[in-house]
CSV table of C-alpha atoms and ligand atoms in Angstrom, one decimal:
chain,number,residue,atom,x,y,z
I,3,UNK,CA,0.1,0.1,0.0
I,4,UNK,CA,1.6,3.3,-1.1
I,5,UNK,CA,0.8,6.4,1.2
I,6,UNK,CA,-1.3,9.0,-0.4
I,7,UNK,CA,0.8,11.9,-2.0
I,8,UNK,CA,-1.1,15.2,-2.4
I,9,UNK,CA,-0.5,17.9,-5.0
I,10,UNK,CA,-2.9,20.9,-4.8
I,11,UNK,CA,-3.3,23.3,-7.7
I,12,UNK,CA,-4.6,26.8,-7.7
I,13,UNK,CA,-8.0,26.1,-9.4
I,14,UNK,CA,-9.9,23.2,-11.4
I,15,UNK,CA,-8.7,24.4,-14.9
I,16,UNK,CA,-5.1,24.3,-13.8
I,17,UNK,CA,-5.5,21.0,-12.0
I,18,UNK,CA,-6.8,19.5,-15.2
I,19,UNK,CA,-4.0,21.1,-17.4
I,20,UNK,CA,-1.1,19.9,-15.0
I,21,UNK,CA,-2.7,16.4,-14.6
I,22,UNK,CA,-2.9,16.0,-18.3
I,23,UNK,CA,0.8,17.0,-18.7
I,24,UNK,CA,1.5,14.6,-16.0
I,25,UNK,CA,-0.2,11.8,-17.8
I,26,UNK,CA,1.5,12.5,-20.9
I,27,UNK,CA,4.8,12.2,-19.4
I,28,UNK,CA,4.0,8.9,-17.5
I,29,UNK,CA,2.6,7.6,-21.0
I,30,UNK,CA,5.7,8.5,-22.9
I,31,UNK,CA,8.0,7.1,-20.2
I,32,UNK,CA,6.1,3.8,-20.0
I,33,UNK,CA,6.3,3.4,-23.7
I,34,UNK,CA,10.0,4.3,-23.9
I,35,UNK,CA,10.7,1.6,-21.4
I,36,UNK,CA,8.3,-1.1,-22.2
I,37,UNK,CA,7.1,0.0,-25.7
I,38,UNK,CA,3.6,0.3,-24.4
I,39,UNK,CA,1.5,1.9,-21.8
I,40,UNK,CA,-2.0,0.9,-20.2
I,41,UNK,CA,-4.2,3.5,-18.6
I,42,UNK,CA,-7.5,3.4,-16.9
I,43,UNK,CA,-9.9,6.2,-17.5
I,44,UNK,CA,-12.7,7.6,-15.2
I,45,UNK,CA,-16.0,9.2,-16.0
I,46,UNK,CA,-17.1,12.5,-14.4
I,47,UNK,CA,-16.4,16.0,-14.9
I,48,UNK,CA,-12.8,16.1,-13.4
I,49,UNK,CA,-12.0,12.8,-15.5
I,50,UNK,CA,-13.2,14.5,-18.5
I,51,UNK,CA,-11.7,17.8,-17.9
I,52,UNK,CA,-8.3,16.0,-17.7
I,53,UNK,CA,-9.0,14.4,-21.2
I,54,UNK,CA,-10.1,17.7,-22.8
I,55,UNK,CA,-6.9,19.3,-21.4
I,56,UNK,CA,-4.8,16.3,-22.9
I,57,UNK,CA,-6.7,17.1,-26.4
I,58,UNK,CA,-5.3,20.4,-26.3
I,59,UNK,CA,-1.9,20.0,-24.9
I,60,UNK,CA,1.1,20.9,-27.0
I,61,UNK,CA,2.9,17.8,-26.1
I,62,UNK,CA,-0.2,15.5,-26.8
I,63,UNK,CA,1.3,13.7,-29.8
I,64,UNK,CA,4.5,12.8,-28.0
I,65,UNK,CA,2.4,9.8,-27.1
I,66,UNK,CA,2.4,7.1,-29.5
I,67,UNK,CA,-1.4,6.6,-29.4
I,68,UNK,CA,-1.1,3.3,-31.7
I,69,UNK,CA,0.6,1.7,-28.5
I,70,UNK,CA,-1.8,2.7,-25.7
I,71,UNK,CA,-4.3,0.4,-24.1
I,72,UNK,CA,-7.4,2.2,-22.6
I,73,UNK,CA,-9.6,0.7,-20.0
I,74,UNK,CA,-12.3,2.0,-17.9
I,75,UNK,CA,-12.8,2.1,-14.1
I,76,UNK,CA,-16.4,2.1,-14.5
I,77,UNK,CA,-19.3,2.6,-17.0
I,78,UNK,CA,-22.9,3.5,-16.8
I,79,UNK,CA,-24.9,0.6,-18.1
I,80,UNK,CA,-26.8,2.3,-20.8
I,81,UNK,CA,-27.1,1.5,-24.5
I,82,UNK,CA,-24.1,2.2,-27.0
I,83,UNK,CA,-23.6,5.8,-27.8
I,84,UNK,CA,-25.7,7.0,-24.9
I,85,UNK,CA,-24.3,10.6,-24.1
I,86,UNK,CA,-24.2,9.5,-20.4
I,87,UNK,CA,-21.8,6.7,-21.2
I,88,UNK,CA,-18.4,7.4,-19.9
I,89,UNK,CA,-16.8,6.1,-23.2
I,90,UNK,CA,-19.1,8.4,-25.1
I,91,UNK,CA,-17.8,11.2,-23.1
I,92,UNK,CA,-14.2,10.3,-23.4
I,93,UNK,CA,-14.6,10.0,-27.2
I,94,UNK,CA,-16.0,13.5,-27.3
I,95,UNK,CA,-13.3,15.1,-25.0
I,96,UNK,CA,-10.2,13.2,-26.6
I,97,UNK,CA,-10.5,9.8,-28.0
I,98,UNK,CA,-11.9,10.7,-31.3
I,99,UNK,CA,-9.2,13.3,-32.0
I,100,UNK,CA,-6.3,10.8,-31.7
I,101,UNK,CA,-5.1,7.9,-33.6
I,102,UNK,CA,-5.8,5.2,-31.1
I,103,UNK,CA,-5.4,1.6,-32.1
I,104,UNK,CA,-9.2,0.6,-32.0
I,105,UNK,CA,-8.4,-3.0,-30.9
I,106,UNK,CA,-6.7,-1.4,-27.6
I,107,UNK,CA,-9.7,0.8,-26.5
I,108,UNK,CA,-11.4,-1.7,-24.0
I,109,UNK,CA,-14.8,-0.2,-23.4
I,110,UNK,CA,-17.1,-1.7,-21.0
I,111,UNK,CA,-20.3,-3.6,-22.5
I,112,UNK,CA,-23.4,-1.4,-23.3
I,113,UNK,CA,-26.9,-2.6,-22.2
I,114,UNK,CA,-27.9,-3.1,-25.7
I,115,UNK,CA,-25.1,-5.5,-26.3
I,116,UNK,CA,-24.9,-9.2,-26.1
I,117,UNK,CA,-25.6,-9.5,-22.3
I,118,UNK,CA,-28.6,-7.3,-22.5
I,119,UNK,CA,-30.1,-6.6,-19.0
I,120,UNK,CA,-27.6,-9.1,-17.4
I,121,UNK,CA,-25.2,-6.6,-16.1
I,122,UNK,CA,-23.5,-9.3,-14.1
I,123,UNK,CA,-22.8,-11.3,-17.2
I,124,UNK,CA,-21.4,-8.0,-18.8
I,125,UNK,CA,-19.2,-7.4,-15.8
I,126,UNK,CA,-18.0,-10.9,-15.9
I,127,UNK,CA,-17.1,-10.7,-19.7
I,128,UNK,CA,-15.0,-7.4,-18.8
I,129,UNK,CA,-13.1,-9.4,-16.1
I,130,UNK,CA,-12.4,-12.0,-18.7
I,131,UNK,CA,-11.1,-9.4,-21.1
I,132,UNK,CA,-9.0,-7.9,-18.3
I,133,UNK,CA,-7.7,-11.6,-17.4
I,134,UNK,CA,-6.7,-12.3,-21.0
I,135,UNK,CA,-4.6,-9.2,-21.1
I,136,UNK,CA,-2.9,-9.9,-18.0
I,137,UNK,CA,0.6,-11.1,-18.0
I,138,UNK,CA,2.0,-13.9,-16.0
I,139,UNK,CA,3.5,-11.4,-13.4
I,140,UNK,CA,-0.2,-10.3,-12.9
I,141,UNK,CA,-1.3,-13.6,-11.3
I,142,UNK,CA,-4.0,-13.9,-14.1
I,143,UNK,CA,-6.4,-11.2,-12.9
I,144,UNK,CA,-5.9,-7.7,-14.5
I,145,UNK,CA,-2.9,-6.3,-16.7
I,146,UNK,CA,-0.2,-3.9,-15.0
I,147,UNK,CA,-1.9,-0.6,-15.3
I,148,UNK,CA,0.5,2.3,-15.4
I,149,UNK,CA,-2.1,4.7,-14.3
I,150,UNK,CA,-5.7,4.2,-13.0
I,151,UNK,CA,-7.5,7.5,-12.7
I,152,UNK,CA,-10.4,7.9,-10.3
I,153,UNK,CA,-12.8,10.9,-9.8
I,154,UNK,CA,-13.8,11.3,-6.4
I,155,UNK,CA,-17.6,11.7,-5.7
I,156,UNK,CA,-18.9,14.0,-2.9
I,157,UNK,CA,-19.9,10.9,-0.9
I,158,UNK,CA,-16.2,9.6,-1.4
I,159,UNK,CA,-17.2,6.9,-4.0
I,160,UNK,CA,-14.7,6.2,-6.7
I,161,UNK,CA,-15.5,4.2,-9.9
I,162,UNK,CA,-19.1,2.9,-9.2
I,163,UNK,CA,-18.1,1.7,-5.8
I,164,UNK,CA,-20.4,3.7,-3.4
I,165,UNK,CA,-20.3,3.8,0.5
I,166,UNK,CA,-21.6,0.8,2.2
I,167,UNK,CA,-23.0,-1.0,-1.0
I,168,UNK,CA,-22.0,-4.5,-2.0
I,169,UNK,CA,-19.5,-3.8,-4.8
I,170,UNK,CA,-17.2,-1.9,-2.3
I,171,UNK,CA,-17.0,-5.1,-0.2
I,172,UNK,CA,-15.9,-7.4,-3.1
I,173,UNK,CA,-12.6,-8.9,-2.3
I,174,UNK,CA,-12.3,-11.6,-5.1
I,175,UNK,CA,-13.9,-10.5,-8.4
I,176,UNK,CA,-12.1,-7.8,-10.4
I,177,UNK,CA,-15.4,-6.5,-12.0
I,178,UNK,CA,-18.8,-6.3,-10.7
I,179,UNK,CA,-22.3,-5.2,-11.6
I,180,UNK,CA,-23.8,-2.4,-9.5
I,181,UNK,CA,-27.5,-2.0,-8.9
I,182,UNK,CA,-29.1,1.2,-7.1
I,183,UNK,CA,-26.0,3.3,-7.4
I,184,UNK,CA,-27.1,6.7,-5.6
I,185,UNK,CA,-25.6,8.5,-8.7
I,186,UNK,CA,-27.6,7.8,-11.7
I,187,UNK,CA,-27.8,5.9,-13.6
I,188,UNK,CA,-28.5,3.2,-11.1
I,189,UNK,CA,-27.1,0.2,-13.0
I,190,UNK,CA,-23.4,0.3,-13.7
I,191,UNK,CA,-20.3,-1.8,-14.1
I,192,UNK,CA,-17.3,-1.2,-11.9
I,193,UNK,CA,-13.7,-2.4,-11.1
I,194,UNK,CA,-13.6,-3.4,-7.6
I,195,UNK,CA,-10.8,-2.4,-5.1
I,196,UNK,CA,-8.6,-5.4,-5.7
I,197,UNK,CA,-8.5,-4.5,-9.3
I,198,UNK,CA,-8.0,-0.9,-8.4
I,199,UNK,CA,-5.0,-1.8,-6.1
I,200,UNK,CA,-3.3,-3.9,-9.0
I,201,UNK,CA,-2.4,-0.7,-10.7
I,202,UNK,CA,1.0,0.6,-10.4
I,203,UNK,CA,-0.3,4.2,-9.8
I,204,UNK,CA,-3.6,5.3,-8.7
I,205,UNK,CA,-4.5,9.1,-9.2
I,206,UNK,CA,-7.5,10.5,-7.6
I,207,UNK,CA,-8.9,13.6,-9.1
I,208,UNK,CA,-10.8,16.0,-6.7
I,209,UNK,CA,-11.5,19.4,-7.8
I,210,UNK,CA,-14.3,21.9,-6.5
I,211,UNK,CA,-15.5,22.8,-3.0
I,212,UNK,CA,-18.1,20.0,-3.4
I,213,UNK,CA,-15.0,17.5,-3.0
I,214,UNK,CA,-13.5,19.2,0.1
I,215,UNK,CA,-15.4,17.0,2.7
I,216,UNK,CA,-14.9,13.8,0.6
I,217,UNK,CA,-11.2,14.5,0.5
I,218,UNK,CA,-11.0,15.2,4.2
I,219,UNK,CA,-12.8,12.2,5.1
I,220,UNK,CA,-11.0,9.7,2.7
I,221,UNK,CA,-7.6,11.2,3.8
I,222,UNK,CA,-8.4,11.2,7.4
I,223,UNK,CA,-8.2,7.2,7.8
I,224,UNK,CA,-11.6,6.4,7.1
I,225,UNK,CA,-12.7,2.8,6.5
I,226,UNK,CA,-12.7,1.8,2.9
I,227,UNK,CA,-16.4,0.7,3.2
I,228,UNK,CA,-17.7,3.9,4.5
I,229,UNK,CA,-15.2,6.0,2.4
I,230,UNK,CA,-14.3,3.9,-0.8
I,231,UNK,CA,-11.7,6.6,-2.0
I,232,UNK,CA,-9.6,5.6,1.3
I,233,UNK,CA,-9.3,2.2,-0.3
I,234,UNK,CA,-8.0,3.3,-3.5
I,235,UNK,CA,-4.4,3.1,-3.6
I,236,UNK,CA,-1.5,1.8,-6.1
I,237,UNK,CA,1.2,-0.6,-5.8
I,238,UNK,CA,3.8,2.1,-6.0
I,239,UNK,CA,2.1,5.2,-5.9
I,240,UNK,CA,-1.2,6.8,-4.7
I,241,UNK,CA,-1.6,10.4,-5.9
I,242,UNK,CA,-4.4,12.8,-5.0
I,243,UNK,CA,-4.6,15.5,-7.6
I,244,UNK,CA,-6.9,18.6,-5.9
I,245,UNK,CA,-7.5,22.0,-6.6
I,246,UNK,CA,-7.5,24.6,-3.4
I,247,UNK,CA,-11.3,24.5,-3.1
I,248,UNK,CA,-11.2,20.7,-2.8
I,249,UNK,CA,-8.1,20.7,-0.3
I,250,UNK,CA,-10.0,23.4,1.9
I,251,UNK,CA,-10.5,20.9,4.7
I,252,UNK,CA,-7.5,19.2,4.8
I,253,UNK,CA,-4.7,19.9,7.5
I,254,UNK,CA,-2.4,22.6,5.9
I,255,UNK,CA,0.5,20.3,7.0
I,256,UNK,CA,-0.9,17.5,4.6
I,257,UNK,CA,0.3,19.0,1.6
I,258,UNK,CA,2.8,21.7,0.0
I,259,UNK,CA,1.6,24.9,-0.9
I,260,UNK,CA,-0.8,25.2,-4.0
I,261,UNK,CA,1.0,25.9,-7.3
I,262,UNK,CA,1.4,29.8,-7.6
D,303,LIG,O1,-19.5,7.1,-13.8
D,303,LIG,C1,-19.0,8.0,-13.0
D,303,LIG,O2,-19.9,8.8,-12.6
D,303,LIG,C2,-17.7,8.3,-12.7
D,303,LIG,O3,-16.8,7.3,-13.0
D,303,LIG,C3,-17.6,8.5,-11.1
D,303,LIG,O4,-16.9,7.7,-10.3
D,303,LIG,C4,-17.0,9.9,-11.1
D,303,LIG,O5,-15.6,9.9,-11.4
D,303,LIG,C5,-17.3,10.6,-9.8
D,303,LIG,O6,-18.7,10.5,-9.6
D,303,LIG,C6,-16.7,12.0,-9.8
D,303,LIG,O7,-17.6,12.8,-10.9
D,303,LIG,P1,-17.3,14.2,-11.0
D,303,LIG,O8,-15.7,14.5,-11.4
D,303,LIG,O9,-18.3,14.7,-12.1
D,303,LIG,O10,-17.6,15.0,-9.6
Protein backbone atom coordinates (compact mmCIF):
# COMPACT_ATOMS: atom_id res chain seq x y z
CA UNK A 1 0.00 0.00 0.00
CA UNK A 2 1.48 3.36 -1.04
CA UNK A 3 0.90 6.33 1.23
CA UNK A 4 -1.15 9.04 -0.47
CA UNK A 5 0.85 11.90 -1.94
CA UNK A 6 -1.05 15.17 -2.46
CA UNK A 7 -0.59 17.86 -5.08
CA UNK A 8 -2.83 20.90 -4.81
CA UNK A 9 -3.31 23.26 -7.72
CA UNK A 10 -4.74 26.77 -7.69
CA UNK A 11 -7.99 25.89 -9.43
CA UNK A 12 -9.90 23.24 -11.40
CA UNK A 13 -8.58 24.34 -14.77
CA UNK A 14 -4.93 24.29 -13.70
CA UNK A 15 -5.44 20.93 -12.01
CA UNK A 16 -6.79 19.47 -15.28
CA UNK A 17 -3.94 20.95 -17.32
CA UNK A 18 -1.26 19.83 -14.87
CA UNK A 19 -2.76 16.34 -14.57
CA UNK A 20 -2.89 16.05 -18.35
CA UNK A 21 0.78 17.03 -18.61
CA UNK A 22 1.61 14.52 -15.90
CA UNK A 23 -0.27 11.78 -17.79
CA UNK A 24 1.53 12.56 -21.05
CA UNK A 25 4.89 12.17 -19.33
CA UNK A 26 3.82 8.96 -17.61
CA UNK A 27 2.63 7.39 -20.87
CA UNK A 28 5.71 8.53 -22.82
CA UNK A 29 8.01 7.11 -20.15
CA UNK A 30 6.14 3.79 -20.08
CA UNK A 31 6.28 3.51 -23.86
CA UNK A 32 9.99 4.35 -23.85
CA UNK A 33 10.78 1.67 -21.30
CA UNK A 34 8.28 -1.08 -22.22
CA UNK A 35 7.09 -0.20 -25.69
CA UNK A 36 3.53 0.21 -24.54
CA UNK A 37 1.35 1.81 -21.88
CA UNK A 38 -1.90 0.92 -20.14
CA UNK A 39 -4.21 3.53 -18.60
CA UNK A 40 -7.58 3.26 -16.87
CA UNK A 41 -9.90 6.20 -17.49
CA UNK A 42 -12.57 7.56 -15.19
CA UNK A 43 -15.87 9.24 -15.93
CA UNK A 44 -17.15 12.44 -14.38
CA UNK A 45 -16.37 16.12 -14.77
CA UNK A 46 -12.82 15.96 -13.41
CA UNK A 47 -11.95 12.90 -15.50
CA UNK A 48 -13.37 14.37 -18.68
CA UNK A 49 -11.80 17.74 -17.87
CA UNK A 50 -8.42 16.03 -17.80
CA UNK A 51 -9.07 14.36 -21.16
CA UNK A 52 -10.15 17.66 -22.71
CA UNK A 53 -6.99 19.33 -21.37
CA UNK A 54 -4.95 16.48 -22.83
CA UNK A 55 -6.62 16.95 -26.22
CA UNK A 56 -5.37 20.54 -26.30
CA UNK A 57 -1.94 19.91 -24.77
CA UNK A 58 1.02 20.99 -26.94
CA UNK A 59 2.90 17.76 -26.11
CA UNK A 60 -0.14 15.56 -26.79
CA UNK A 61 1.36 13.73 -29.72
CA UNK A 62 4.52 12.82 -27.90
CA UNK A 63 2.30 9.86 -27.01
CA UNK A 64 2.34 7.02 -29.54
CA UNK A 65 -1.43 6.57 -29.53
CA UNK A 66 -1.15 3.30 -31.45
CA UNK A 67 0.67 1.70 -28.50
CA UNK A 68 -1.71 2.69 -25.71
CA UNK A 69 -4.27 0.41 -24.04
CA UNK A 70 -7.25 2.21 -22.54
CA UNK A 71 -9.56 0.62 -19.98
CA UNK A 72 -12.37 2.02 -17.83
CA UNK A 73 -12.74 2.03 -14.08
CA UNK A 74 -16.50 2.05 -14.42
CA UNK A 75 -19.30 2.56 -16.87
CA UNK A 76 -22.92 3.48 -16.77
CA UNK A 77 -24.90 0.48 -18.04
CA UNK A 78 -26.68 2.25 -20.90
CA UNK A 79 -27.06 1.65 -24.64
CA UNK A 80 -24.06 2.11 -26.95
CA UNK A 81 -23.62 5.76 -27.85
CA UNK A 82 -25.73 7.05 -24.97
CA UNK A 83 -24.38 10.54 -24.14
CA UNK A 84 -24.26 9.54 -20.47
CA UNK A 85 -21.84 6.68 -21.03
CA UNK A 86 -18.30 7.37 -19.85
CA UNK A 87 -16.84 6.08 -23.12
CA UNK A 88 -19.10 8.42 -25.12
CA UNK A 89 -17.90 11.38 -23.11
CA UNK A 90 -14.26 10.27 -23.35
CA UNK A 91 -14.56 9.99 -27.13
CA UNK A 92 -15.97 13.51 -27.32
CA UNK A 93 -13.30 14.91 -24.98
CA UNK A 94 -10.25 13.25 -26.56
CA UNK A 95 -10.43 9.78 -28.05
CA UNK A 96 -11.99 10.70 -31.38
CA UNK A 97 -9.21 13.26 -31.95
CA UNK A 98 -6.22 10.92 -31.61
CA UNK A 99 -5.07 7.90 -33.69
CA UNK A 100 -5.69 5.12 -31.17
CA UNK A 101 -5.63 1.46 -32.15
CA UNK A 102 -9.36 0.60 -31.86
CA UNK A 103 -8.40 -2.90 -30.73
CA UNK A 104 -6.70 -1.39 -27.70
CA UNK A 105 -9.66 0.73 -26.57
CA UNK A 106 -11.44 -1.59 -24.12
CA UNK A 107 -14.86 -0.09 -23.47
CA UNK A 108 -17.11 -1.81 -20.97
CA UNK A 109 -20.21 -3.53 -22.45
CA UNK A 110 -23.33 -1.53 -23.26
CA UNK A 111 -26.84 -2.49 -22.16
CA UNK A 112 -27.94 -3.08 -25.77
CA UNK A 113 -25.00 -5.41 -26.36
CA UNK A 114 -24.78 -9.22 -26.15
CA UNK A 115 -25.53 -9.36 -22.40
CA UNK A 116 -28.74 -7.35 -22.51
CA UNK A 117 -30.06 -6.60 -19.03
CA UNK A 118 -27.68 -9.08 -17.39
CA UNK A 119 -25.16 -6.58 -16.02
CA UNK A 120 -23.45 -9.34 -14.02
CA UNK A 121 -22.72 -11.23 -17.24
CA UNK A 122 -21.45 -7.99 -18.79
CA UNK A 123 -19.18 -7.42 -15.80
CA UNK A 124 -17.88 -10.98 -15.97
CA UNK A 125 -17.11 -10.54 -19.66
CA UNK A 126 -14.99 -7.49 -18.87
CA UNK A 127 -13.21 -9.42 -16.12
CA UNK A 128 -12.36 -12.11 -18.68
CA UNK A 129 -11.04 -9.44 -21.07
CA UNK A 130 -8.83 -8.08 -18.29
CA UNK A 131 -7.57 -11.55 -17.37
CA UNK A 132 -6.75 -12.31 -21.00
CA UNK A 133 -4.69 -9.11 -21.15
CA UNK A 134 -2.87 -9.94 -17.93
CA UNK A 135 0.67 -11.19 -18.07
CA UNK A 136 2.11 -14.03 -15.96
CA UNK A 137 3.44 -11.46 -13.50
CA UNK A 138 -0.13 -10.32 -12.83
CA UNK A 139 -1.33 -13.60 -11.32
CA UNK A 140 -3.90 -13.86 -14.11
CA UNK A 141 -6.28 -11.16 -12.94
CA UNK A 142 -5.71 -7.75 -14.50
CA UNK A 143 -2.91 -6.30 -16.64
CA UNK A 144 -0.39 -3.98 -15.06
CA UNK A 145 -1.99 -0.59 -15.39
CA UNK A 146 0.59 2.21 -15.50
CA UNK A 147 -1.99 4.69 -14.25
CA UNK A 148 -5.51 4.12 -12.99
CA UNK A 149 -7.45 7.37 -12.65
CA UNK A 150 -10.47 7.85 -10.40
CA UNK A 151 -12.74 10.82 -9.97
CA UNK A 152 -13.83 11.20 -6.35
CA UNK A 153 -17.52 11.69 -5.63
CA UNK A 154 -18.82 14.07 -2.92
CA UNK A 155 -19.77 10.93 -0.92
CA UNK A 156 -16.18 9.58 -1.36
CA UNK A 157 -17.20 7.04 -4.03
CA UNK A 158 -14.67 6.11 -6.70
CA UNK A 159 -15.51 4.32 -9.94
CA UNK A 160 -18.98 2.93 -9.12
CA UNK A 161 -17.99 1.82 -5.64
CA UNK A 162 -20.39 3.66 -3.35
CA UNK A 163 -20.22 3.74 0.45
CA UNK A 164 -21.68 0.66 2.16
CA UNK A 165 -23.00 -0.91 -1.10
CA UNK A 166 -22.03 -4.52 -1.98
CA UNK A 167 -19.54 -3.63 -4.74
CA UNK A 168 -17.09 -1.91 -2.39
CA UNK A 169 -17.08 -5.03 -0.20
CA UNK A 170 -15.98 -7.32 -3.05
CA UNK A 171 -12.63 -8.94 -2.29
CA UNK A 172 -12.30 -11.59 -5.02
CA UNK A 173 -13.79 -10.51 -8.33
CA UNK A 174 -12.14 -7.76 -10.39
CA UNK A 175 -15.31 -6.44 -12.04
CA UNK A 176 -18.88 -6.38 -10.72
CA UNK A 177 -22.33 -5.18 -11.67
CA UNK A 178 -23.75 -2.36 -9.55
CA UNK A 179 -27.46 -1.87 -8.83
CA UNK A 180 -29.10 1.04 -7.05
CA UNK A 181 -26.19 3.43 -7.40
CA UNK A 182 -27.09 6.72 -5.68
CA UNK A 183 -25.51 8.60 -8.58
CA UNK A 184 -27.65 8.08 -11.69
CA UNK A 185 -27.89 5.94 -13.62
CA UNK A 186 -28.49 3.28 -11.00
CA UNK A 187 -27.09 0.33 -12.98
CA UNK A 188 -23.37 0.29 -13.62
CA UNK A 189 -20.27 -1.85 -14.12
CA UNK A 190 -17.25 -1.20 -11.91
CA UNK A 191 -13.75 -2.37 -11.19
CA UNK A 192 -13.46 -3.49 -7.58
CA UNK A 193 -10.90 -2.36 -5.01
CA UNK A 194 -8.70 -5.45 -5.62
CA UNK A 195 -8.55 -4.55 -9.32
CA UNK A 196 -7.87 -0.88 -8.57
CA UNK A 197 -5.07 -1.81 -6.18
CA UNK A 198 -3.33 -3.87 -8.90
CA UNK A 199 -2.37 -0.65 -10.68
CA UNK A 200 1.16 0.65 -10.42
CA UNK A 201 -0.17 4.13 -9.78
CA UNK A 202 -3.64 5.29 -8.71
CA UNK A 203 -4.44 8.95 -9.28
CA UNK A 204 -7.49 10.38 -7.53
CA UNK A 205 -8.92 13.53 -9.07
CA UNK A 206 -10.78 15.91 -6.76
CA UNK A 207 -11.49 19.49 -7.77
CA UNK A 208 -14.23 21.81 -6.61
CA UNK A 209 -15.57 22.75 -3.19
CA UNK A 210 -18.10 19.92 -3.38
CA UNK A 211 -15.15 17.51 -2.95
CA UNK A 212 -13.61 19.14 0.14
CA UNK A 213 -15.49 17.03 2.67
CA UNK A 214 -14.89 13.81 0.71
CA UNK A 215 -11.16 14.49 0.50
CA UNK A 216 -10.97 15.25 4.21
CA UNK A 217 -12.88 12.08 5.13
CA UNK A 218 -10.98 9.79 2.75
CA UNK A 219 -7.59 11.14 3.82
CA UNK A 220 -8.35 11.10 7.54
CA UNK A 221 -8.06 7.34 7.97
CA UNK A 222 -11.71 6.47 7.27
CA UNK A 223 -12.51 2.86 6.38
CA UNK A 224 -12.90 1.88 2.74
CA UNK A 225 -16.44 0.58 3.18
CA UNK A 226 -17.65 3.91 4.51
CA UNK A 227 -15.26 5.91 2.28
CA UNK A 228 -14.28 3.93 -0.86
CA UNK A 229 -11.73 6.55 -1.92
CA UNK A 230 -9.76 5.61 1.21
CA UNK A 231 -9.30 2.12 -0.22
CA UNK A 232 -8.03 3.30 -3.61
CA UNK A 233 -4.25 3.02 -3.65
CA UNK A 234 -1.60 1.88 -6.08
CA UNK A 235 1.18 -0.63 -5.72
CA UNK A 236 3.90 1.99 -6.00
CA UNK A 237 2.06 5.33 -5.91
CA UNK A 238 -1.19 6.88 -4.73
CA UNK A 239 -1.53 10.45 -5.91
CA UNK A 240 -4.33 12.84 -4.98
CA UNK A 241 -4.62 15.66 -7.52
CA UNK A 242 -6.72 18.44 -6.01
CA UNK A 243 -7.47 22.08 -6.44
CA UNK A 244 -7.39 24.51 -3.52
CA UNK A 245 -11.17 24.36 -3.10
CA UNK A 246 -11.17 20.58 -2.70
CA UNK A 247 -8.20 20.78 -0.30
CA UNK A 248 -9.87 23.42 1.90
CA UNK A 249 -10.75 21.02 4.76
CA UNK A 250 -7.41 19.21 4.83
CA UNK A 251 -4.85 19.97 7.52
CA UNK A 252 -2.45 22.50 6.01
CA UNK A 253 0.47 20.28 7.02
CA UNK A 254 -0.84 17.54 4.71
CA UNK A 255 0.29 19.11 1.47
CA UNK A 256 2.80 21.58 0.05
CA UNK A 257 1.64 25.05 -0.96
CA UNK A 258 -0.72 25.14 -3.94
CA UNK A 259 0.94 25.98 -7.23
CA UNK A 260 1.34 29.78 -7.59
O1 LIG B 1 -19.38 7.07 -13.76
C1 LIG B 1 -19.09 8.01 -13.04
O2 LIG B 1 -19.90 8.84 -12.64
C2 LIG B 1 -17.67 8.23 -12.60
O3 LIG B 1 -16.81 7.26 -12.93
C3 LIG B 1 -17.63 8.59 -11.16
O4 LIG B 1 -16.88 7.71 -10.36
C4 LIG B 1 -17.04 9.98 -11.10
O5 LIG B 1 -15.64 9.92 -11.39
C5 LIG B 1 -17.25 10.63 -9.76
O6 LIG B 1 -18.65 10.60 -9.47
C6 LIG B 1 -16.77 12.08 -9.77
O7 LIG B 1 -17.50 12.76 -10.76
P1 LIG B 1 -17.29 14.35 -10.95
O8 LIG B 1 -15.85 14.53 -11.32
O9 LIG B 1 -18.25 14.72 -12.05
O10 LIG B 1 -17.63 14.98 -9.63
